mmCIF file of C-alpha atoms in Angstrom:
data_model
loop_
_atom_site.group_PDB
_atom_site.id
_atom_site.type_symbol
_atom_site.label_atom_id
_atom_site.label_comp_id
_atom_site.label_asym_id
_atom_site.label_seq_id
_atom_site.Cartn_x
_atom_site.Cartn_y
_atom_site.Cartn_z
ATOM 1 C CA MET A 165 -21.026 -7.708 9.397
ATOM 2 C CA GLN A 166 -20.850 -9.638 6.733
ATOM 3 C CA ILE A 167 -18.350 -9.788 3.265
ATOM 4 C CA ALA A 168 -20.128 -11.984 0.313
ATOM 5 C CA ILE A 169 -17.317 -12.293 -2.891
ATOM 6 C CA VAL A 170 -18.377 -14.296 -5.638
ATOM 7 C CA LEU A 171 -16.796 -16.375 -7.256
ATOM 8 C CA TYR A 172 -17.840 -18.279 -10.819
ATOM 9 C CA ASP A 173 -15.742 -20.474 -12.999
ATOM 10 C CA GLY A 174 -12.977 -18.363 -15.076
ATOM 11 C CA PHE A 175 -12.661 -15.983 -12.583
ATOM 12 C CA THR A 176 -9.250 -14.339 -11.878
ATOM 13 C CA ALA A 177 -7.560 -15.629 -7.953
ATOM 14 C CA LEU A 178 -5.927 -12.075 -7.209
ATOM 15 C CA ASP A 179 -9.319 -9.904 -8.640
ATOM 16 C CA ALA A 180 -10.426 -11.996 -5.049
ATOM 17 C CA VAL A 181 -7.613 -12.005 -3.173
ATOM 18 C CA GLY A 182 -7.062 -9.009 -3.345
ATOM 19 C CA PRO A 183 -10.448 -7.037 -1.134
ATOM 20 C CA TYR A 184 -9.930 -10.679 0.741
ATOM 21 C CA GLU A 185 -7.039 -9.761 2.404
ATOM 22 C CA THR A 186 -7.249 -6.344 2.921
ATOM 23 C CA LEU A 187 -11.270 -5.602 2.970
ATOM 24 C CA GLY A 188 -11.636 -8.829 4.121
ATOM 25 C CA ARG A 189 -9.398 -7.993 7.822
ATOM 26 C CA LEU A 190 -12.461 -5.156 8.584
ATOM 27 C CA PRO A 191 -12.657 -5.665 12.264
ATOM 28 C CA ASP A 192 -16.166 -8.037 13.511
ATOM 29 C CA ALA A 193 -16.751 -8.750 9.775
ATOM 30 C CA GLU A 194 -17.071 -12.626 8.732
ATOM 31 C CA THR A 195 -16.190 -12.264 5.066
ATOM 32 C CA VAL A 196 -17.724 -15.261 3.245
ATOM 33 C CA PHE A 197 -16.876 -17.232 -0.415
ATOM 34 C CA VAL A 198 -20.160 -17.966 -2.052
ATOM 35 C CA ALA A 199 -21.124 -19.646 -5.608
ATOM 36 C CA GLU A 200 -23.824 -20.766 -7.229
ATOM 37 C CA ARG A 201 -22.448 -24.039 -5.781
ATOM 38 C CA THR A 202 -20.059 -24.690 -2.538
ATOM 39 C CA GLY A 203 -16.828 -26.598 -3.339
ATOM 40 C CA PRO A 204 -14.081 -25.331 -5.226
ATOM 41 C CA VAL A 205 -14.228 -22.909 -7.787
ATOM 42 C CA ARG A 206 -11.478 -22.748 -10.950
ATOM 43 C CA ASN A 207 -10.399 -19.830 -11.901
ATOM 44 C CA ASP A 208 -9.196 -18.747 -15.524
ATOM 45 C CA THR A 209 -5.859 -20.153 -15.946
ATOM 46 C CA GLY A 210 -7.567 -23.389 -14.854
ATOM 47 C CA ASN A 211 -4.919 -24.389 -12.229
ATOM 48 C CA LEU A 212 -6.061 -22.783 -9.007
ATOM 49 C CA ALA A 213 -9.162 -23.434 -7.013
ATOM 50 C CA LEU A 214 -10.445 -21.509 -4.116
ATOM 51 C CA THR A 215 -13.620 -22.843 -2.381
ATOM 52 C CA ALA A 216 -17.144 -21.319 -1.692
ATOM 53 C CA ASP A 217 -18.236 -22.418 1.479
ATOM 54 C CA ARG A 218 -21.547 -20.757 0.627
ATOM 55 C CA THR A 219 -23.910 -21.205 -2.103
ATOM 56 C CA LEU A 220 -26.004 -17.594 -3.004
ATOM 57 C CA THR A 221 -28.678 -18.951 -1.682
ATOM 58 C CA ASP A 222 -27.378 -19.654 1.692
ATOM 59 C CA VAL A 223 -25.894 -15.276 1.858
ATOM 60 C CA PRO A 224 -28.808 -13.402 0.626
ATOM 61 C CA SER A 225 -27.834 -10.313 2.646
ATOM 62 C CA PRO A 226 -24.533 -9.250 2.740
ATOM 63 C CA ASP A 227 -23.677 -5.513 3.693
ATOM 64 C CA ILE A 228 -20.586 -6.312 1.490
ATOM 65 C CA VAL A 229 -20.358 -7.867 -2.057
ATOM 66 C CA VAL A 230 -17.298 -7.685 -4.297
ATOM 67 C CA VAL A 231 -17.312 -9.236 -7.315
ATOM 68 C CA PRO A 232 -14.010 -9.856 -8.944
ATOM 69 C CA GLY A 233 -13.198 -10.334 -11.940
ATOM 70 C CA GLY A 234 -11.387 -12.285 -15.319
ATOM 71 C CA PRO A 235 -12.169 -14.249 -18.944
ATOM 72 C CA GLY A 236 -15.361 -15.840 -16.573
ATOM 73 C CA GLN A 237 -17.324 -12.659 -16.738
ATOM 74 C CA GLU A 238 -18.608 -13.262 -19.882
ATOM 75 C CA SER A 239 -20.634 -15.775 -19.559
ATOM 76 C CA GLN A 240 -21.507 -14.620 -16.368
ATOM 77 C CA MET A 241 -23.250 -11.299 -17.537
ATOM 78 C CA THR A 242 -26.379 -13.508 -18.820
ATOM 79 C CA ASN A 243 -26.514 -15.937 -15.899
ATOM 80 C CA ASP A 244 -29.633 -14.821 -14.288
ATOM 81 C CA THR A 245 -28.862 -17.266 -10.854
ATOM 82 C CA LEU A 246 -26.284 -14.630 -10.391
ATOM 83 C CA LEU A 247 -27.867 -11.485 -11.441
ATOM 84 C CA ASP A 248 -31.127 -11.964 -10.007
ATOM 85 C CA TRP A 249 -29.279 -12.527 -6.938
ATOM 86 C CA LEU A 250 -27.378 -9.998 -7.045
ATOM 87 C CA ARG A 251 -29.683 -7.373 -7.819
ATOM 88 C CA THR A 252 -31.474 -8.391 -3.941
ATOM 89 C CA ALA A 253 -28.340 -8.380 -1.927
ATOM 90 C CA ASP A 254 -27.524 -5.391 -3.768
ATOM 91 C CA ALA A 255 -31.330 -3.941 -2.184
ATOM 92 C CA THR A 256 -29.396 -4.509 0.963
ATOM 93 C CA THR A 257 -25.996 -3.964 0.976
ATOM 94 C CA THR A 258 -23.882 -0.671 2.447
ATOM 95 C CA TRP A 259 -21.574 -1.075 0.040
ATOM 96 C CA THR A 260 -21.842 -3.381 -3.272
ATOM 97 C CA THR A 261 -18.351 -4.200 -5.045
ATOM 98 C CA SER A 262 -16.361 -4.370 -8.015
ATOM 99 C CA VAL A 263 -12.254 -5.530 -9.645
ATOM 100 C CA CYS A 264 -11.063 -5.638 -12.737
ATOM 101 C CA THR A 265 -13.826 -6.884 -15.623
ATOM 102 C CA GLY A 266 -16.705 -7.531 -12.357
ATOM 103 C CA SER A 267 -18.586 -4.172 -13.340
ATOM 104 C CA LEU A 268 -19.477 -5.870 -16.643
ATOM 105 C CA ILE A 269 -21.262 -7.800 -13.947
ATOM 106 C CA LEU A 270 -23.018 -5.604 -12.017
ATOM 107 C CA ALA A 271 -23.365 -3.513 -14.980
ATOM 108 C CA ALA A 272 -25.417 -6.629 -16.881
ATOM 109 C CA ALA A 273 -27.943 -6.530 -13.046
ATOM 110 C CA GLY A 274 -28.308 -2.565 -14.246
ATOM 111 C CA LEU A 275 -26.751 -1.815 -11.120
ATOM 112 C CA LEU A 276 -24.445 0.639 -12.779
ATOM 113 C CA ARG A 277 -26.979 1.986 -14.420
ATOM 114 C CA GLY A 278 -26.401 6.161 -14.632
ATOM 115 C CA ARG A 279 -23.296 5.431 -12.759
ATOM 116 C CA ARG A 280 -19.716 6.102 -13.044
ATOM 117 C CA ALA A 281 -17.338 3.274 -13.045
ATOM 118 C CA THR A 282 -14.207 1.471 -14.086
ATOM 119 C CA SER A 283 -12.890 -2.152 -15.314
ATOM 120 C CA HIS A 284 -9.597 -3.580 -16.780
ATOM 121 C CA TRP A 285 -8.080 -1.375 -19.170
ATOM 122 C CA LEU A 286 -8.873 -3.672 -22.018
ATOM 123 C CA THR A 287 -13.374 -3.548 -21.689
ATOM 124 C CA LEU A 288 -13.394 0.084 -20.085
ATOM 125 C CA GLU A 289 -15.554 0.924 -23.839
ATOM 126 C CA GLU A 290 -17.929 -1.740 -22.530
ATOM 127 C CA LEU A 291 -19.367 -0.843 -19.720
ATOM 128 C CA LYS A 292 -21.503 2.014 -22.030
ATOM 129 C CA PRO A 293 -24.264 -0.611 -23.769
ATOM 130 C CA PHE A 294 -25.438 -0.573 -20.254
ATOM 131 C CA GLY A 295 -25.642 3.108 -19.185
ATOM 132 C CA VAL A 296 -22.432 3.211 -17.584
ATOM 133 C CA GLU A 297 -20.159 6.376 -17.947
ATOM 134 C CA PRO A 298 -16.461 4.599 -18.106
ATOM 135 C CA THR A 299 -13.442 6.418 -16.524
ATOM 136 C CA GLN A 300 -9.563 5.473 -16.645
ATOM 137 C CA GLU A 301 -9.898 5.599 -12.473
ATOM 138 C CA ARG A 302 -8.055 3.034 -10.477
ATOM 139 C CA VAL A 303 -10.728 3.376 -7.402
ATOM 140 C CA VAL A 304 -14.123 4.771 -8.189
ATOM 141 C CA PHE A 305 -16.616 5.898 -5.833
ATOM 142 C CA ASP A 306 -20.269 6.518 -7.118
ATOM 143 C CA GLY A 307 -22.679 6.203 -4.498
ATOM 144 C CA LYS A 308 -22.262 2.784 -2.912
ATOM 145 C CA TYR A 309 -20.562 1.123 -5.891
ATOM 146 C CA VAL A 310 -17.226 0.857 -5.625
ATOM 147 C CA THR A 311 -15.386 -0.633 -8.874
ATOM 148 C CA ALA A 312 -11.406 -1.065 -8.957
ATOM 149 C CA ALA A 313 -9.621 -1.076 -12.562
ATOM 150 C CA GLY A 314 -7.414 -4.226 -13.529
ATOM 151 C CA VAL A 315 -7.054 -7.475 -11.368
ATOM 152 C CA SER A 316 -4.922 -5.956 -8.961
ATOM 153 C CA SER A 317 -6.313 -2.964 -7.566
ATOM 154 C CA GLY A 318 -8.390 -4.372 -6.091
ATOM 155 C CA ILE A 319 -6.235 -4.425 -3.299
ATOM 156 C CA ASP A 320 -5.883 0.107 -3.352
ATOM 157 C CA MET A 321 -10.079 0.108 -3.496
ATOM 158 C CA GLY A 322 -9.804 -2.695 -0.280
ATOM 159 C CA LEU A 323 -7.374 -0.438 1.952
ATOM 160 C CA THR A 324 -9.295 2.423 0.902
ATOM 161 C CA LEU A 325 -12.586 0.956 1.231
ATOM 162 C CA LEU A 326 -11.326 -0.546 4.786
ATOM 163 C CA GLY A 327 -10.381 3.410 5.763
ATOM 164 C CA ARG A 328 -13.611 4.675 4.956
ATOM 165 C CA ILE A 329 -15.256 1.694 7.114
ATOM 166 C CA ALA A 330 -12.993 1.568 9.768
ATOM 167 C CA GLY A 331 -11.145 4.367 9.359
ATOM 168 C CA ASP A 332 -7.673 5.708 9.199
ATOM 169 C CA GLU A 333 -5.969 4.172 11.091
ATOM 170 C CA HIS A 334 -7.341 -0.052 10.914
ATOM 171 C CA ALA A 335 -6.640 0.698 7.156
ATOM 172 C CA GLN A 336 -2.509 1.258 8.358
ATOM 173 C CA ALA A 337 -2.666 -0.931 10.127
ATOM 174 C CA VAL A 338 -2.640 -3.361 7.809
ATOM 175 C CA GLN A 339 -1.287 -1.858 5.227
ATOM 176 C CA LEU A 340 1.696 -2.210 7.311
ATOM 177 C CA MET A 341 0.691 -6.144 8.394
ATOM 178 C CA THR A 342 0.576 -7.010 4.443
ATOM 179 C CA GLU A 343 3.812 -4.961 3.763
ATOM 180 C CA TYR A 344 2.064 -2.935 1.338
ATOM 181 C CA ASP A 345 5.174 -1.066 -0.646
ATOM 182 C CA PRO A 346 5.026 -1.281 -3.751
ATOM 183 C CA GLN A 347 8.402 -1.849 -5.649
ATOM 184 C CA PRO A 348 7.160 -2.904 -9.083
ATOM 185 C CA PRO A 349 10.344 -3.531 -10.817
ATOM 186 C CA TYR A 350 9.473 -1.852 -13.994
ATOM 187 C CA ASP A 351 6.159 1.081 -14.328
ATOM 188 C CA ALA A 352 4.014 -0.666 -17.459
ATOM 189 C CA GLY A 353 1.274 -0.757 -15.245
ATOM 190 C CA SER A 354 -1.413 1.304 -17.113
ATOM 191 C CA PRO A 355 -1.566 1.573 -21.230
ATOM 192 C CA GLN A 356 -0.381 4.967 -20.374
ATOM 193 C CA LYS A 357 2.446 3.736 -18.889
ATOM 194 C CA ALA A 358 3.669 0.483 -20.556
ATOM 195 C CA PRO A 359 5.608 0.510 -23.547
ATOM 196 C CA ALA A 360 2.707 1.829 -26.801
ATOM 197 C CA HIS A 361 3.203 -1.707 -29.078
ATOM 198 C CA LEU A 362 1.997 -3.956 -26.297
ATOM 199 C CA VAL A 363 -0.806 -2.027 -25.239
ATOM 200 C CA GLU A 364 -2.055 -2.463 -29.063
ATOM 201 C CA MET A 365 -0.586 -6.108 -29.346
ATOM 202 C CA PHE A 366 -3.238 -6.291 -26.318
ATOM 203 C CA ARG A 367 -5.946 -4.494 -27.891
ATOM 204 C CA ALA A 368 -5.791 -6.016 -31.049
ATOM 205 C CA GLN A 369 -6.248 -9.066 -28.926
ATOM 206 C CA ALA A 370 -9.307 -7.967 -27.809
ATOM 207 C CA ALA A 371 -10.282 -6.890 -31.140
ATOM 208 C CA SER A 372 -9.967 -10.032 -32.445
ATOM 209 C CA ALA A 373 -11.424 -12.287 -30.056
ATOM 210 C CA MET B 87 8.971 -25.916 -16.515
ATOM 211 C CA GLN B 88 6.555 -26.677 -13.044
ATOM 212 C CA ILE B 89 6.292 -24.513 -10.485
ATOM 213 C CA ALA B 90 5.038 -25.658 -7.708
ATOM 214 C CA ILE B 91 3.409 -23.786 -4.802
ATOM 215 C CA VAL B 92 3.430 -24.745 -1.131
ATOM 216 C CA LEU B 93 0.392 -24.801 0.639
ATOM 217 C CA TYR B 94 0.070 -25.589 4.672
ATOM 218 C CA ASP B 95 -3.021 -24.500 6.963
ATOM 219 C CA GLY B 96 -2.728 -21.000 8.116
ATOM 220 C CA PHE B 97 -1.193 -20.384 5.416
ATOM 221 C CA THR B 98 -1.717 -16.369 3.881
ATOM 222 C CA ALA B 99 -3.721 -16.586 0.690
ATOM 223 C CA LEU B 100 -1.662 -12.901 -1.079
ATOM 224 C CA ASP B 101 1.478 -14.906 0.117
ATOM 225 C CA ALA B 102 0.419 -17.838 -2.662
ATOM 226 C CA VAL B 103 -1.621 -15.763 -4.801
ATOM 227 C CA GLY B 104 0.743 -12.607 -5.593
ATOM 228 C CA PRO B 105 3.426 -14.628 -6.960
ATOM 229 C CA TYR B 106 0.935 -17.576 -8.564
ATOM 230 C CA GLU B 107 -0.557 -14.388 -10.747
ATOM 231 C CA THR B 108 2.674 -13.170 -12.436
ATOM 232 C CA LEU B 109 5.274 -15.582 -11.761
ATOM 233 C CA GLY B 110 2.685 -18.138 -12.769
ATOM 234 C CA ARG B 111 2.384 -16.354 -16.053
ATOM 235 C CA LEU B 112 4.949 -17.497 -17.109
ATOM 236 C CA PRO B 113 5.131 -18.615 -20.920
ATOM 237 C CA ASP B 114 5.112 -23.197 -21.087
ATOM 238 C CA ALA B 115 5.362 -23.192 -17.375
ATOM 239 C CA GLU B 116 2.626 -25.625 -15.224
ATOM 240 C CA THR B 117 1.630 -24.274 -12.020
ATOM 241 C CA VAL B 118 0.928 -26.780 -9.767
ATOM 242 C CA PHE B 119 -0.154 -26.253 -5.943
ATOM 243 C CA VAL B 120 1.265 -28.401 -3.617
ATOM 244 C CA ALA B 121 0.781 -29.928 -0.472
ATOM 245 C CA GLU B 122 0.981 -32.595 2.045
ATOM 246 C CA ARG B 123 -2.591 -33.989 1.178
ATOM 247 C CA THR B 124 -4.834 -32.503 -1.760
ATOM 248 C CA GLY B 125 -7.636 -30.905 -1.014
ATOM 249 C CA PRO B 126 -8.284 -27.981 0.710
ATOM 250 C CA VAL B 127 -6.232 -25.798 2.567
ATOM 251 C CA ARG B 128 -7.534 -23.490 5.454
ATOM 252 C CA ASN B 129 -5.571 -20.651 5.442
ATOM 253 C CA ASP B 130 -5.001 -17.780 8.163
ATOM 254 C CA THR B 131 -8.527 -16.531 8.975
ATOM 255 C CA GLY B 132 -9.675 -20.255 8.088
ATOM 256 C CA ASN B 133 -12.636 -18.583 5.403
ATOM 257 C CA LEU B 134 -10.267 -18.683 2.550
ATOM 258 C CA ALA B 135 -8.962 -22.106 1.163
ATOM 259 C CA LEU B 136 -6.938 -22.866 -1.509
ATOM 260 C CA THR B 137 -6.801 -26.233 -3.669
ATOM 261 C CA ALA B 138 -3.799 -28.030 -3.467
ATOM 262 C CA ASP B 139 -4.263 -30.200 -6.229
ATOM 263 C CA ARG B 140 -1.022 -32.878 -5.856
ATOM 264 C CA THR B 141 0.702 -34.338 -2.981
ATOM 265 C CA LEU B 142 4.383 -33.206 -2.558
ATOM 266 C CA THR B 143 5.311 -36.810 -3.215
ATOM 267 C CA ASP B 144 3.659 -36.350 -7.022
ATOM 268 C CA VAL B 145 6.240 -33.180 -7.310
ATOM 269 C CA PRO B 146 9.622 -34.900 -6.357
ATOM 270 C CA SER B 147 11.235 -31.764 -8.870
ATOM 271 C CA PRO B 148 9.741 -28.293 -9.647
ATOM 272 C CA ASP B 149 11.786 -25.927 -11.259
ATOM 273 C CA ILE B 150 10.628 -23.271 -8.597
ATOM 274 C CA VAL B 151 9.467 -23.834 -5.868
ATOM 275 C CA VAL B 152 7.750 -20.696 -4.025
ATOM 276 C CA VAL B 153 7.020 -20.689 -0.410
ATOM 277 C CA PRO B 154 4.057 -18.751 1.155
ATOM 278 C CA GLY B 155 4.134 -17.360 4.983
ATOM 279 C CA GLY B 156 1.154 -16.484 6.908
ATOM 280 C CA PRO B 157 1.474 -17.822 10.961
ATOM 281 C CA GLY B 158 1.028 -20.992 10.237
ATOM 282 C CA GLN B 159 4.597 -21.035 9.318
ATOM 283 C CA GLU B 160 5.909 -22.166 12.696
ATOM 284 C CA SER B 161 4.858 -25.650 12.859
ATOM 285 C CA GLN B 162 5.851 -25.598 9.574
ATOM 286 C CA MET B 163 9.386 -25.328 10.742
ATOM 287 C CA THR B 164 9.647 -28.698 12.257
ATOM 288 C CA ASN B 165 7.128 -30.612 9.638
ATOM 289 C CA ASP B 166 10.435 -33.077 8.551
ATOM 290 C CA THR B 167 7.829 -34.013 5.709
ATOM 291 C CA LEU B 168 7.285 -30.627 4.750
ATOM 292 C CA LEU B 169 11.619 -29.415 5.774
ATOM 293 C CA ASP B 170 12.491 -33.440 3.465
ATOM 294 C CA TRP B 171 10.504 -32.361 0.368
ATOM 295 C CA LEU B 172 12.345 -28.791 0.763
ATOM 296 C CA ARG B 173 15.544 -29.697 0.919
ATOM 297 C CA THR B 174 15.037 -32.949 -1.773
ATOM 298 C CA ALA B 175 13.448 -30.797 -4.074
ATOM 299 C CA ASP B 176 15.967 -27.879 -3.432
ATOM 300 C CA ALA B 177 18.793 -30.067 -5.303
ATOM 301 C CA THR B 178 16.940 -29.636 -8.056
ATOM 302 C CA THR B 179 15.859 -26.191 -8.571
ATOM 303 C CA THR B 180 16.085 -22.975 -10.686
ATOM 304 C CA TRP B 181 14.716 -20.930 -7.963
ATOM 305 C CA THR B 182 14.018 -22.166 -4.379
ATOM 306 C CA THR B 183 11.704 -18.749 -3.309
ATOM 307 C CA SER B 184 9.900 -17.819 -0.491
ATOM 308 C CA VAL B 185 7.289 -14.538 0.850
ATOM 309 C CA CYS B 186 6.778 -13.399 3.861
ATOM 310 C CA THR B 187 7.826 -15.914 6.905
ATOM 311 C CA GLY B 188 7.707 -18.564 4.253
ATOM 312 C CA SER B 189 11.779 -18.274 4.496
ATOM 313 C CA LEU B 190 11.665 -18.807 7.986
ATOM 314 C CA ILE B 191 10.633 -22.349 6.522
ATOM 315 C CA LEU B 192 13.327 -22.534 3.919
ATOM 316 C CA ALA B 193 15.504 -21.543 7.079
ATOM 317 C CA ALA B 194 15.148 -24.155 8.834
ATOM 318 C CA ALA B 195 15.189 -26.498 6.337
ATOM 319 C CA GLY B 196 18.735 -25.259 6.408
ATOM 320 C CA LEU B 197 18.794 -23.501 2.809
ATOM 321 C CA LEU B 198 19.212 -20.224 3.323
ATOM 322 C CA ARG B 199 22.540 -20.474 5.901
ATOM 323 C CA GLY B 200 24.803 -18.376 5.033
ATOM 324 C CA ARG B 201 23.130 -16.450 2.849
ATOM 325 C CA ARG B 202 20.944 -12.802 2.311
ATOM 326 C CA ALA B 203 17.869 -13.021 2.885
ATOM 327 C CA THR B 204 14.259 -11.125 4.560
ATOM 328 C CA SER B 205 11.185 -12.542 5.572
ATOM 329 C CA HIS B 206 8.431 -10.433 6.993
ATOM 330 C CA TRP B 207 9.425 -7.200 9.016
ATOM 331 C CA LEU B 208 7.887 -8.547 12.407
ATOM 332 C CA THR B 209 9.824 -11.341 12.132
ATOM 333 C CA LEU B 210 13.359 -10.717 10.309
ATOM 334 C CA GLU B 211 15.481 -11.149 13.264
ATOM 335 C CA GLU B 212 14.389 -15.607 13.273
ATOM 336 C CA LEU B 213 16.468 -15.318 10.372
ATOM 337 C CA LYS B 214 19.687 -15.187 12.556
ATOM 338 C CA PRO B 215 20.068 -18.511 14.682
ATOM 339 C CA PHE B 216 19.328 -20.380 11.168
ATOM 340 C CA GLY B 217 22.528 -18.521 9.411
ATOM 341 C CA VAL B 218 20.990 -16.799 7.394
ATOM 342 C CA GLU B 219 22.015 -12.569 7.648
ATOM 343 C CA PRO B 220 18.637 -10.238 7.598
ATOM 344 C CA THR B 221 18.085 -7.555 5.509
ATOM 345 C CA GLN B 222 14.961 -4.713 4.323
ATOM 346 C CA GLU B 223 14.939 -5.084 1.524
ATOM 347 C CA ARG B 224 11.836 -5.739 -0.804
ATOM 348 C CA VAL B 225 13.193 -8.659 -2.623
ATOM 349 C CA VAL B 226 16.719 -10.669 -1.806
ATOM 350 C CA PHE B 227 18.177 -12.726 -4.856
ATOM 351 C CA ASP B 228 21.271 -14.719 -3.183
ATOM 352 C CA GLY B 229 21.879 -16.896 -5.561
ATOM 353 C CA LYS B 230 19.359 -19.318 -6.866
ATOM 354 C CA TYR B 231 17.273 -18.164 -3.091
ATOM 355 C CA VAL B 232 14.573 -15.524 -4.135
ATOM 356 C CA THR B 233 12.886 -14.231 -0.650
ATOM 357 C CA ALA B 234 10.247 -11.328 -0.285
ATOM 358 C CA ALA B 235 9.259 -9.485 2.495
ATOM 359 C CA GLY B 236 5.281 -8.932 3.794
ATOM 360 C CA VAL B 237 2.199 -10.973 2.033
ATOM 361 C CA SER B 238 2.107 -8.057 -0.713
ATOM 362 C CA SER B 239 6.025 -8.590 -0.934
ATOM 363 C CA GLY B 240 5.833 -11.425 -3.345
ATOM 364 C CA ILE B 241 3.607 -9.728 -6.458
ATOM 365 C CA ASP B 242 7.170 -7.558 -6.299
ATOM 366 C CA MET B 243 9.246 -10.993 -6.352
ATOM 367 C CA GLY B 244 6.916 -12.967 -9.385
ATOM 368 C CA LEU B 245 7.574 -10.138 -11.607
ATOM 369 C CA THR B 246 11.444 -9.200 -10.608
ATOM 370 C CA LEU B 247 11.880 -13.335 -11.185
ATOM 371 C CA LEU B 248 9.872 -13.890 -14.492
ATOM 372 C CA GLY B 249 11.724 -10.875 -15.931
ATOM 373 C CA ARG B 250 15.204 -12.624 -15.440
ATOM 374 C CA ILE B 251 13.366 -15.438 -16.459
ATOM 375 C CA ALA B 252 11.396 -14.576 -19.587
ATOM 376 C CA GLY B 253 12.975 -11.350 -20.508
ATOM 377 C CA ASP B 254 11.643 -7.671 -18.790
ATOM 378 C CA GLU B 255 9.204 -7.574 -22.230
ATOM 379 C CA HIS B 256 7.533 -9.702 -20.669
ATOM 380 C CA ALA B 257 7.248 -9.082 -17.231
ATOM 381 C CA GLN B 258 6.473 -5.421 -17.985
ATOM 382 C CA ALA B 259 3.094 -7.339 -20.539
ATOM 383 C CA VAL B 260 2.172 -8.833 -17.686
ATOM 384 C CA GLN B 261 2.270 -6.316 -15.180
ATOM 385 C CA LEU B 262 -0.465 -4.228 -17.804
ATOM 386 C CA MET B 263 -2.200 -6.903 -17.786
ATOM 387 C CA THR B 264 -2.493 -7.044 -14.250
ATOM 388 C CA GLU B 265 -2.720 -3.985 -14.473
ATOM 389 C CA TYR B 266 0.662 -3.420 -11.759
ATOM 390 C CA ASP B 267 0.217 0.605 -10.882
ATOM 391 C CA PRO B 268 -0.190 0.484 -6.914
ATOM 392 C CA GLN B 269 -2.133 3.369 -5.698
ATOM 393 C CA PRO B 270 -2.031 3.131 -1.756
ATOM 394 C CA PRO B 271 -4.485 5.458 -0.468
ATOM 395 C CA TYR B 272 -1.355 5.698 2.080
ATOM 396 C CA ASP B 273 1.839 5.728 2.868
ATOM 397 C CA ALA B 274 2.208 3.307 5.505
ATOM 398 C CA GLY B 275 3.337 -0.291 3.928
ATOM 399 C CA SER B 276 5.996 -0.560 6.297
ATOM 400 C CA PRO B 277 8.248 0.454 9.474
ATOM 401 C CA GLN B 278 10.235 2.986 8.137
ATOM 402 C CA LYS B 279 6.082 5.149 6.772
ATOM 403 C CA ALA B 280 4.285 3.256 8.919
ATOM 404 C CA PRO B 281 3.032 6.148 12.186
ATOM 405 C CA ALA B 282 4.914 5.136 14.875
ATOM 406 C CA HIS B 283 2.466 3.697 17.461
ATOM 407 C CA LEU B 284 1.267 1.715 14.909
ATOM 408 C CA VAL B 285 4.935 -0.045 14.613
ATOM 409 C CA GLU B 286 5.885 -0.619 18.334
ATOM 410 C CA MET B 287 1.948 -1.887 18.681
ATOM 411 C CA PHE B 288 2.619 -4.630 16.679
ATOM 412 C CA ARG B 289 6.253 -5.328 18.405
ATOM 413 C CA ALA B 290 4.473 -5.637 21.368
ATOM 414 C CA GLN B 291 2.272 -8.070 20.541
ATOM 415 C CA ALA B 292 4.494 -10.245 18.876
ATOM 416 C CA ALA B 293 7.034 -9.771 21.870
ATOM 417 C CA SER B 294 4.721 -11.231 23.936
ATOM 418 C CA ALA B 295 2.874 -13.855 22.301
#
């Protein structure tokens, strides 16, 4: 089984590495980071680079596709090279997945039309013009399409999908070895839980962007 | 303020990226990935590479050091180049931190002697020969030394330290924007919670390694 994690300029690192460190522990799977060109791909802040080991062309038919999000997603939504690759790959995938605003790229490729999906809480409404029904769940399964909410939710998606594919026990073993027993120091991880003025501040910033 | 995240062959990706994506959102901070040599550094599975943008020598006096863990930590524990750099850097850091078995590297450098610290649950006892008192807490503060348990705990450490440095509100804002509202599909993230036979299996594997 082959898992392709897509990289592009301006991706968010944890979006890619969360699923990598969980789903990527699938037995007998090959995980490969892919991009239009091989070599280092810079993230949203510019001070981290992950290596794309293969080009999109090198990996035409992965079993699982993972599309991370990040502010760089916006220009990818009109990048025909990536969108065409996604449509072609999706024709034979077992699972097509995204984290955060990665779902907007899948939506722009037309792959989520008529389906339920999630995204970063600030961009949920942007799914609608693509015929996608947004939902606030953290990990959303609709057929073979699995979308996760913002950034860190890719860890929960990766473990959930790992359990579906390899069984609960294998997923629990990966949870144990990654010591994923989260103890956040605050309870501010969603717009429902965070201080209201922070939610408003980010919504205002996004509206004026 | 400068944050140096140390890379070495065989590091675990999430150990580095968890603190990066949280603590690295410190206002006005420069985060830099450092290693003995610049260029791609391969992780524990070999199918992910993060770029070291600067050498250790290039970054002699960071304000914060983050040392990730991973199976590659073992050979680093006798790598005088890294240990010397850590001792020199530590002389002027505000915070010296680790994730997972990264604490064993700090311990080997002599930096944790007489202190409480944590590590991956499978390697806690290995702290003792270095005069370190192991503890099972997820994030351990002892003076300016902050150690986190296995792999994913670096996210909790990063947020906690971010709150200490930049204030609760800033840390909550980062938690909200990374949508860190964890919902693991299982409750198996620590040896106390995971199925006992999985814990025993990994202990037996570690003992025979």
